mmCIF file of C-alpha atoms in Angstrom:
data_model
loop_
_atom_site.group_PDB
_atom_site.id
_atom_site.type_symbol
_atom_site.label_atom_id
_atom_site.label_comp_id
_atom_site.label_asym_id
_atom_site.label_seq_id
_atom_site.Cartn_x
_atom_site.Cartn_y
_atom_site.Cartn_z
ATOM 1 C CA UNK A 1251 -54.402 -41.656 -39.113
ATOM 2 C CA UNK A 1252 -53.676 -45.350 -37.986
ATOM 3 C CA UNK A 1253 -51.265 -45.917 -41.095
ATOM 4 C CA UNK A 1254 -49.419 -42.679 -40.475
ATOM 5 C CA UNK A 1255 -49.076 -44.091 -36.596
ATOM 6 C CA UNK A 1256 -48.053 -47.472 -37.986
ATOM 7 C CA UNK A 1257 -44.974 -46.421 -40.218
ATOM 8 C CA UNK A 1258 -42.075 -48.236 -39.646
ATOM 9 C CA UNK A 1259 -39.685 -46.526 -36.985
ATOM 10 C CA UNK A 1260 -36.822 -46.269 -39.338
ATOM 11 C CA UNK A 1261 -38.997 -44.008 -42.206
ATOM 12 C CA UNK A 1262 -39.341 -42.038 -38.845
ATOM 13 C CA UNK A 1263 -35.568 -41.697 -37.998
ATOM 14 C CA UNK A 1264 -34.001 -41.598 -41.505
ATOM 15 C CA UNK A 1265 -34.525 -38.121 -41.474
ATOM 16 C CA UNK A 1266 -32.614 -37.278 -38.312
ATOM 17 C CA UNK A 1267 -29.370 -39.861 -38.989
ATOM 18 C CA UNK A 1268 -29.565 -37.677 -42.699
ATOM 19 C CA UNK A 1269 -28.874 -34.374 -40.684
ATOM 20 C CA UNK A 1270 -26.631 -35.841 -38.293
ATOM 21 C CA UNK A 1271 -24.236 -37.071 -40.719
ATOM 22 C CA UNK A 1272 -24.114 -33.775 -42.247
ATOM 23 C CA UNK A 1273 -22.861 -31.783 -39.253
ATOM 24 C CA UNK A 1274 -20.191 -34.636 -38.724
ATOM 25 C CA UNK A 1275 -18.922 -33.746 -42.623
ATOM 26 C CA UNK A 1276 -19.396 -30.392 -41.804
ATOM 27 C CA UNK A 1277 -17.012 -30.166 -39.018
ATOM 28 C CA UNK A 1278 -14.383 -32.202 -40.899
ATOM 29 C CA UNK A 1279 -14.584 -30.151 -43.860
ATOM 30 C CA UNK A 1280 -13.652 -27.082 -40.975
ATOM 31 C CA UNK A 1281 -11.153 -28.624 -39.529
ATOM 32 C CA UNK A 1282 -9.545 -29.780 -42.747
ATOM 33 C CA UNK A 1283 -9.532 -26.202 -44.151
ATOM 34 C CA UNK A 1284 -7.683 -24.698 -41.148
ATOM 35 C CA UNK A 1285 -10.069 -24.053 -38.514
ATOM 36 C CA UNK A 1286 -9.507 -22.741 -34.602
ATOM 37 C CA UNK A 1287 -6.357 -23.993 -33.775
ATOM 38 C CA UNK A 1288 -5.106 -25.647 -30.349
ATOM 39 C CA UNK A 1289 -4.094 -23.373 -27.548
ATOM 40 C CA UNK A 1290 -0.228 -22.722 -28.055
ATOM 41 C CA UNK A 1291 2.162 -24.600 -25.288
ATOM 42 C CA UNK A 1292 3.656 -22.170 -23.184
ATOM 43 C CA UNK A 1293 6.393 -21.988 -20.930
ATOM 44 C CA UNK A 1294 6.147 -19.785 -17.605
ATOM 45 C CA UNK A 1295 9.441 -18.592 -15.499
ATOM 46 C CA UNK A 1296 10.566 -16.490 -12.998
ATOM 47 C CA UNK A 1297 13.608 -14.081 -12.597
ATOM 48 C CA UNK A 1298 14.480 -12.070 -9.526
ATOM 49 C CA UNK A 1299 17.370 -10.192 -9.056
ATOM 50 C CA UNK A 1300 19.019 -8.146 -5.821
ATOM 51 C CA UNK A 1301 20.832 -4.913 -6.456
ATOM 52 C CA UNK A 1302 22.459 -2.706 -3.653
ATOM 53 C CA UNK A 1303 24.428 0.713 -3.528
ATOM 54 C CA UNK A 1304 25.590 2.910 -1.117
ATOM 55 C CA UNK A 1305 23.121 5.690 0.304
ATOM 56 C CA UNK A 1306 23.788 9.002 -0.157
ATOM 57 C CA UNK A 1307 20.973 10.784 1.999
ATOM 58 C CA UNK A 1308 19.648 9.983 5.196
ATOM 59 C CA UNK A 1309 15.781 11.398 6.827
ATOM 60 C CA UNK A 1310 15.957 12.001 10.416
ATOM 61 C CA UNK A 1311 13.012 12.868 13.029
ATOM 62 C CA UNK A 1312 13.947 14.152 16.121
ATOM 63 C CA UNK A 1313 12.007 16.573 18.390
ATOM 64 C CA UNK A 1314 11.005 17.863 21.766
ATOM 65 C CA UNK A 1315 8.881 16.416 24.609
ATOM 66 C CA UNK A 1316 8.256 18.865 27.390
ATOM 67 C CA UNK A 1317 5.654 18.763 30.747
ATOM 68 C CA UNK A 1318 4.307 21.249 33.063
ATOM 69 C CA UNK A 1319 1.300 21.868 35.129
ATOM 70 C CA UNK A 1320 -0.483 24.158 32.396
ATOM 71 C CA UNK A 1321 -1.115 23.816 28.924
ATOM 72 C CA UNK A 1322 0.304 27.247 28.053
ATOM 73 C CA UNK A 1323 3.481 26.479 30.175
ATOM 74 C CA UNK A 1324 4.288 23.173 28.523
ATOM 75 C CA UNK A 1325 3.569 24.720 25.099
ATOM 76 C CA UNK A 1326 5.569 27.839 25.415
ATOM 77 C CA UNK A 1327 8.495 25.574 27.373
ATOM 78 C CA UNK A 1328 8.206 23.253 24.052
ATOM 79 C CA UNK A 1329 8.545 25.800 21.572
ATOM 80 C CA UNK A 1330 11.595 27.692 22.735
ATOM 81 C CA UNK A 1331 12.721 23.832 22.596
ATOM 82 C CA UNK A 1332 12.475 23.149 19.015
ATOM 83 C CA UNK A 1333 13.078 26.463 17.722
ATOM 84 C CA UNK A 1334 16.463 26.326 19.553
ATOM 85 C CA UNK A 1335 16.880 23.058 17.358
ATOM 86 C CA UNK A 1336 15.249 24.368 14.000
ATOM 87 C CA UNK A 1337 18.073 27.383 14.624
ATOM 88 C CA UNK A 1338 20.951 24.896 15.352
ATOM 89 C CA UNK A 1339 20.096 23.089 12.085
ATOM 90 C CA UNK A 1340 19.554 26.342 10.134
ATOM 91 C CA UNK A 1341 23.265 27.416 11.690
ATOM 92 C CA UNK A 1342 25.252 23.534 10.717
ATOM 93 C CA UNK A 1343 23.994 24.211 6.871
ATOM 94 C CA UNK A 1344 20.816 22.549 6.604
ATOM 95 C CA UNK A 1345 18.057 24.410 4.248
ATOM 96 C CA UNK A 1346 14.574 25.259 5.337
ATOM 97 C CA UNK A 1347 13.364 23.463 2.158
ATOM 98 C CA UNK A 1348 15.055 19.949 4.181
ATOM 99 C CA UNK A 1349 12.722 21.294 7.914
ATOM 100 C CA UNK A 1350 9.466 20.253 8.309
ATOM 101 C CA UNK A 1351 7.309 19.568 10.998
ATOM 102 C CA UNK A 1352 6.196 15.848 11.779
ATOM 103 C CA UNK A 1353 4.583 15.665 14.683
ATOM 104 C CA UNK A 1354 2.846 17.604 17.461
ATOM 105 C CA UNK A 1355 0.316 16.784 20.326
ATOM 106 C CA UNK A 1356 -0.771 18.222 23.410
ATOM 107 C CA UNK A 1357 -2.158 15.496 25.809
ATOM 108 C CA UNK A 1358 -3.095 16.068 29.625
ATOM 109 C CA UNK A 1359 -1.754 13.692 32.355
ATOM 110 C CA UNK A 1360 -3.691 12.375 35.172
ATOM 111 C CA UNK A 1361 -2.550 10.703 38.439
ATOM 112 C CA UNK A 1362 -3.446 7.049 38.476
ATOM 113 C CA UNK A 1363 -5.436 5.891 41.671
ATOM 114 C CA UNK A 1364 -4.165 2.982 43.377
ATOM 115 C CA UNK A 1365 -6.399 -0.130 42.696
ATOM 116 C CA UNK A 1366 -7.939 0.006 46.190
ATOM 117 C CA UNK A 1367 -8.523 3.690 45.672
ATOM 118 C CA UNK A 1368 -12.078 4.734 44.776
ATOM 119 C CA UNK A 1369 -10.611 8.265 44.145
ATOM 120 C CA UNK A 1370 -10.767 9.447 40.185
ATOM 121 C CA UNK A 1371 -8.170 10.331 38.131
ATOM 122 C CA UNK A 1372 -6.308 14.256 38.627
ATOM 123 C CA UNK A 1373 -5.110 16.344 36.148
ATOM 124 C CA UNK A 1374 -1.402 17.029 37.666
ATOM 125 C CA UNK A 1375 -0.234 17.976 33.968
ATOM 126 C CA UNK A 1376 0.349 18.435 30.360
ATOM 127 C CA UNK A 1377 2.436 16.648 27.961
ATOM 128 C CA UNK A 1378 3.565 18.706 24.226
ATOM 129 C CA UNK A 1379 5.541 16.410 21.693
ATOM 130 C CA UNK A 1380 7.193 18.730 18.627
ATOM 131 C CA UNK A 1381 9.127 16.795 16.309
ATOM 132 C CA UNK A 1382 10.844 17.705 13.260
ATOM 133 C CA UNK A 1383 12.174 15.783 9.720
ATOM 134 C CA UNK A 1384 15.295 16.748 8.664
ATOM 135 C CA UNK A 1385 16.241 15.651 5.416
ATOM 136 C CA UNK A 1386 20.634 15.010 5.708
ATOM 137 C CA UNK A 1387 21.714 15.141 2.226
ATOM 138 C CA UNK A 1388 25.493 14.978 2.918
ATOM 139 C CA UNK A 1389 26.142 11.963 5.431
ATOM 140 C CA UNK A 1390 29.225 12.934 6.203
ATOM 141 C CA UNK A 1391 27.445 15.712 8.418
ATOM 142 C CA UNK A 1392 25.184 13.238 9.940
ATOM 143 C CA UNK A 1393 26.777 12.082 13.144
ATOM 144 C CA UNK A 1394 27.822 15.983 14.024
ATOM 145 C CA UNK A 1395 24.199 17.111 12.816
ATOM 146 C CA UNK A 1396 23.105 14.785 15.512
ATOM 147 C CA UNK A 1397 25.434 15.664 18.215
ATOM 148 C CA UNK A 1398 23.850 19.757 17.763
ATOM 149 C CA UNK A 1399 20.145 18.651 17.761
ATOM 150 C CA UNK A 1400 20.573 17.124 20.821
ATOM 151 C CA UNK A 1401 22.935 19.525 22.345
ATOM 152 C CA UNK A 1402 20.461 22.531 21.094
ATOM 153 C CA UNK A 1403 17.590 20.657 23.094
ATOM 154 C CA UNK A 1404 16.248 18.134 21.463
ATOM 155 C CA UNK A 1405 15.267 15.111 24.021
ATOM 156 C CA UNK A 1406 13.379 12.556 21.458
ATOM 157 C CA UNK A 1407 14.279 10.841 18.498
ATOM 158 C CA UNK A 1408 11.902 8.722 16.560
ATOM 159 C CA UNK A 1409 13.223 7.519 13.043
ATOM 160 C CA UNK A 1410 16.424 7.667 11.192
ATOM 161 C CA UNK A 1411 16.151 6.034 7.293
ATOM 162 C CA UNK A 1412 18.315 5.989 4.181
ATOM 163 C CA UNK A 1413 18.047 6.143 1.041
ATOM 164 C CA UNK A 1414 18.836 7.145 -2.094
ATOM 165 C CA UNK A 1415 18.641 10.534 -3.626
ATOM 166 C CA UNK A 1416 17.681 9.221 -7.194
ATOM 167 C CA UNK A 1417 16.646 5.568 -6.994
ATOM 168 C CA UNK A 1418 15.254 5.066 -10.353
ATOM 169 C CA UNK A 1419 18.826 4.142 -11.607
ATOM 170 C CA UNK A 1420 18.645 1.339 -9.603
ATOM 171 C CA UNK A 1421 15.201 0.143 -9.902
ATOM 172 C CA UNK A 1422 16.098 0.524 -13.888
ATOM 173 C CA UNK A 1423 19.281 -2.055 -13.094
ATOM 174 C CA UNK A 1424 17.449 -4.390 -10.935
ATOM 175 C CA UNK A 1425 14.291 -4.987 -13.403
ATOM 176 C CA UNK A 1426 16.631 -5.401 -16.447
ATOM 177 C CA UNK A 1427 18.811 -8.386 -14.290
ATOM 178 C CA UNK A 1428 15.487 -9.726 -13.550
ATOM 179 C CA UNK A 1429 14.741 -9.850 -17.104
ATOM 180 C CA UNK A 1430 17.521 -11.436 -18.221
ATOM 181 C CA UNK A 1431 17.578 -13.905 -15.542
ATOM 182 C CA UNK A 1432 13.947 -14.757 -16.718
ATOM 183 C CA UNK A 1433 15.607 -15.056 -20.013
ATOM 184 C CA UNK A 1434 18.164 -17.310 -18.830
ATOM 185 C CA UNK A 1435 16.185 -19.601 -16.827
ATOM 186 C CA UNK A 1436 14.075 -20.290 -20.270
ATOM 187 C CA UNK A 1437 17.070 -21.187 -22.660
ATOM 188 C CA UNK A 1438 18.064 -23.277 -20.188
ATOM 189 C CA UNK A 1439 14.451 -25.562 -19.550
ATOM 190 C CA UNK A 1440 13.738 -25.421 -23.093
ATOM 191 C CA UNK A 1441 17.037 -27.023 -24.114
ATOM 192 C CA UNK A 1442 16.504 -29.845 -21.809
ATOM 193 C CA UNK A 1443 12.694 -30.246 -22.471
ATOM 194 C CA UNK A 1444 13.870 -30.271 -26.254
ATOM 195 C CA UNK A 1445 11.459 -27.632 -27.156
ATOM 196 C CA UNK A 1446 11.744 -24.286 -28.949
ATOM 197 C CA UNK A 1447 11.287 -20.891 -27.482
ATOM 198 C CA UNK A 1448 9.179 -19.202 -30.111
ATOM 199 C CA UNK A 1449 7.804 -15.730 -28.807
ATOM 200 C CA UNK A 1450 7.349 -13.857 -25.366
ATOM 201 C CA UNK A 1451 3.476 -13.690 -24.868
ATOM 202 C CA UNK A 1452 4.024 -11.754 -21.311
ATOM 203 C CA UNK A 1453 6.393 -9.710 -19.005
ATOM 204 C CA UNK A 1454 5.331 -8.675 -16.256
ATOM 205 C CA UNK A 1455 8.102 -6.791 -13.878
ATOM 206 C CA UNK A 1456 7.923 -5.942 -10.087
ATOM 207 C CA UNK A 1457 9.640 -4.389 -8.165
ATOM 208 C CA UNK A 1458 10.478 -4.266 -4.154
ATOM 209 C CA UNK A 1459 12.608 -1.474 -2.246
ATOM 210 C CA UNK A 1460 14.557 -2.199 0.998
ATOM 211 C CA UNK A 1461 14.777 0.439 3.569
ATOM 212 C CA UNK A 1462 15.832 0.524 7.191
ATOM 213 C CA UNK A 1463 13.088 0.698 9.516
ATOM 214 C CA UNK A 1464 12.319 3.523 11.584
ATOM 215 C CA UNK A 1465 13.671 2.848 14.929
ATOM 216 C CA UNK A 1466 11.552 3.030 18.710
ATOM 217 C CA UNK A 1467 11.047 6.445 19.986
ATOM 218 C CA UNK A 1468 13.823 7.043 22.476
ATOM 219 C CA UNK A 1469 15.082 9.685 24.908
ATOM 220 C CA UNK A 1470 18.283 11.469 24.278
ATOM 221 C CA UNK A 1471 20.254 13.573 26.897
ATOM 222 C CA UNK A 1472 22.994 16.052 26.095
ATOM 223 C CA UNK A 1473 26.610 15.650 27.059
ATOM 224 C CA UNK A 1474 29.156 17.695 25.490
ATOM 225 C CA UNK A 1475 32.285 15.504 26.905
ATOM 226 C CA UNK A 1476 31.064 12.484 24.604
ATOM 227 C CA UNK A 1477 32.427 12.038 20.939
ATOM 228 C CA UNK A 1478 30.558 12.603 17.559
ATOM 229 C CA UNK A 1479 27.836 10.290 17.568
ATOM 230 C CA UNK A 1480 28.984 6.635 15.210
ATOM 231 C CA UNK A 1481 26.788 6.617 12.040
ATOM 232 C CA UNK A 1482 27.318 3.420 9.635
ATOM 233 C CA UNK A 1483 25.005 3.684 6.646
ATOM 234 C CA UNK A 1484 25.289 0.307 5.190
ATOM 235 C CA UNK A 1485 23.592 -0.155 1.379
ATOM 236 C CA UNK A 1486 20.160 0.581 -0.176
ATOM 237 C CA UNK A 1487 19.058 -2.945 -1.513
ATOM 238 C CA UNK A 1488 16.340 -3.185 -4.202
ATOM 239 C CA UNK A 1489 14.605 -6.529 -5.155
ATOM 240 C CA UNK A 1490 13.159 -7.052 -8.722
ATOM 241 C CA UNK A 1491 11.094 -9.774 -10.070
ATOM 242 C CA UNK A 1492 9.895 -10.989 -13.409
ATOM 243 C CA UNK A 1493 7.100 -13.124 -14.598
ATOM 244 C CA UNK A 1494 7.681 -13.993 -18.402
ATOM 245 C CA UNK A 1495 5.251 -16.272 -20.166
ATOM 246 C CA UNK A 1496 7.085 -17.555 -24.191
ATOM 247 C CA UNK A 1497 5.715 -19.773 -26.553
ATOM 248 C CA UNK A 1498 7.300 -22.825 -27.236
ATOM 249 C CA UNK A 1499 6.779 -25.699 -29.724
ATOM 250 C CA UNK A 1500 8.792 -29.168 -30.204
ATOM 251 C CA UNK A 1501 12.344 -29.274 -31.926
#
């Protein structure tokens, strides 16, 4: 046992270095046959890209908001209200299928003590809100459309948008100048990197539609002396962006 202990250290180690050595030939041998190759360079860009066009529709919400001391009287005042105005659209040409109800509540109203008051609120009251979307697919019709809603009864008005009737067209037009000002952008930064563009490992497209916002809820009041209410329409915008990921590799 003591000459086994007493060995020299390197008979010990001679083994180890052996079967080192081998892995390190190993490896070489793999890499000099073609093994895992390096993680390709890659070039990343961006392309975005605004395209408009007129509107040719137009969704408008407009309604009733009537009061009285009863439930029953404010409900039954409201409803002669807005069928007045669902007749008065059905008679300027619009089609049921372009009527629907939006909105309707019934809320009670209570008195509001003074601060010095130790009296509790009274029910003096209820409030009914009917509204109505109206889907205008002729704008030329808007402005008079809007001049009979109000004129038929209609006291509230809480939204007017445009927009387009088929909007894929231009969600097709917008992605496609997106991608080709992705395309653009990487000719450009590989010719002065001096690198080539070898393959497109990634496209990925979005795609953003502008609207007008709906606008406050506001009051409206009939007068038949006043002109045809002024509707400008402006353009439907649509924002596209592209993410496009090639492959490059030196001149």
């Amino acid at each position: 046992m003591r000459l086994a202990s007493s060995a020299p250290a390197s008979v010990i180690r001679a083994p180890r270095r052996a079967a080192a050595g081998a892995v390190v030939a190993a490896m070489a041998a793999l890499l000099l046959a073609g093994g895992p190759a390096a993680a390709a360079a890659t070039l990343t860009v961006v392309g975005e890209a605004r395209v408009s066009a007129p509107p040719d529709m137009a969704v408008l919400t407009t309604g009733t908001l009537t009061t009285a001391k009863t439930a029953d009287d404010a409900l039954a005042a409201n409803s002669k209200a807005v069928s007045d105005v669902i007749a008065a659209l059905k008679a300027a040409g619009v089609e049921p299928r372009d009527i629907a109800t939006a909105n309707f509540s019934i809320q009670p109203q209570y008195s509001v003590p003074q601060q010095s008051s130790r009296e509790a609120p009274k029910l003096i009251g209820f409030e009914v809100r009917n509204s109505v979307r109206i889907t205008v697919r002729d704008l030329a019709k808007l402005g008079p459309l809007l001049d009979k809603v109000v004129q038929s009864g209609a006291n509230q008005a809480s939204g007017l948008a445009f927009a387009l009737a088929e909007p894929g067209q231009l969600d097709r037009e917008a992605r496609a100048a997106a991608v080709k000002d992705a395309m653009e952008q990487a000719k450009a930064l590989a010719a002065a990197a001096g690198v080539r563009l070898t393959r497109i490992t990634s496209i990925q497209p979005e795609t953003q539609g502008g609207f007008p916002m709906p606008a406050a809820p506001m009051m409206m009041k009939a007068d038949a002396s006043r002109m045809s209410v002024p509707v400008e329409a402006g353009e439907i915008e649509v924002r596209a962006r592209t993410v496009m990921v090639y492959e490059i590799e030196p001149m």
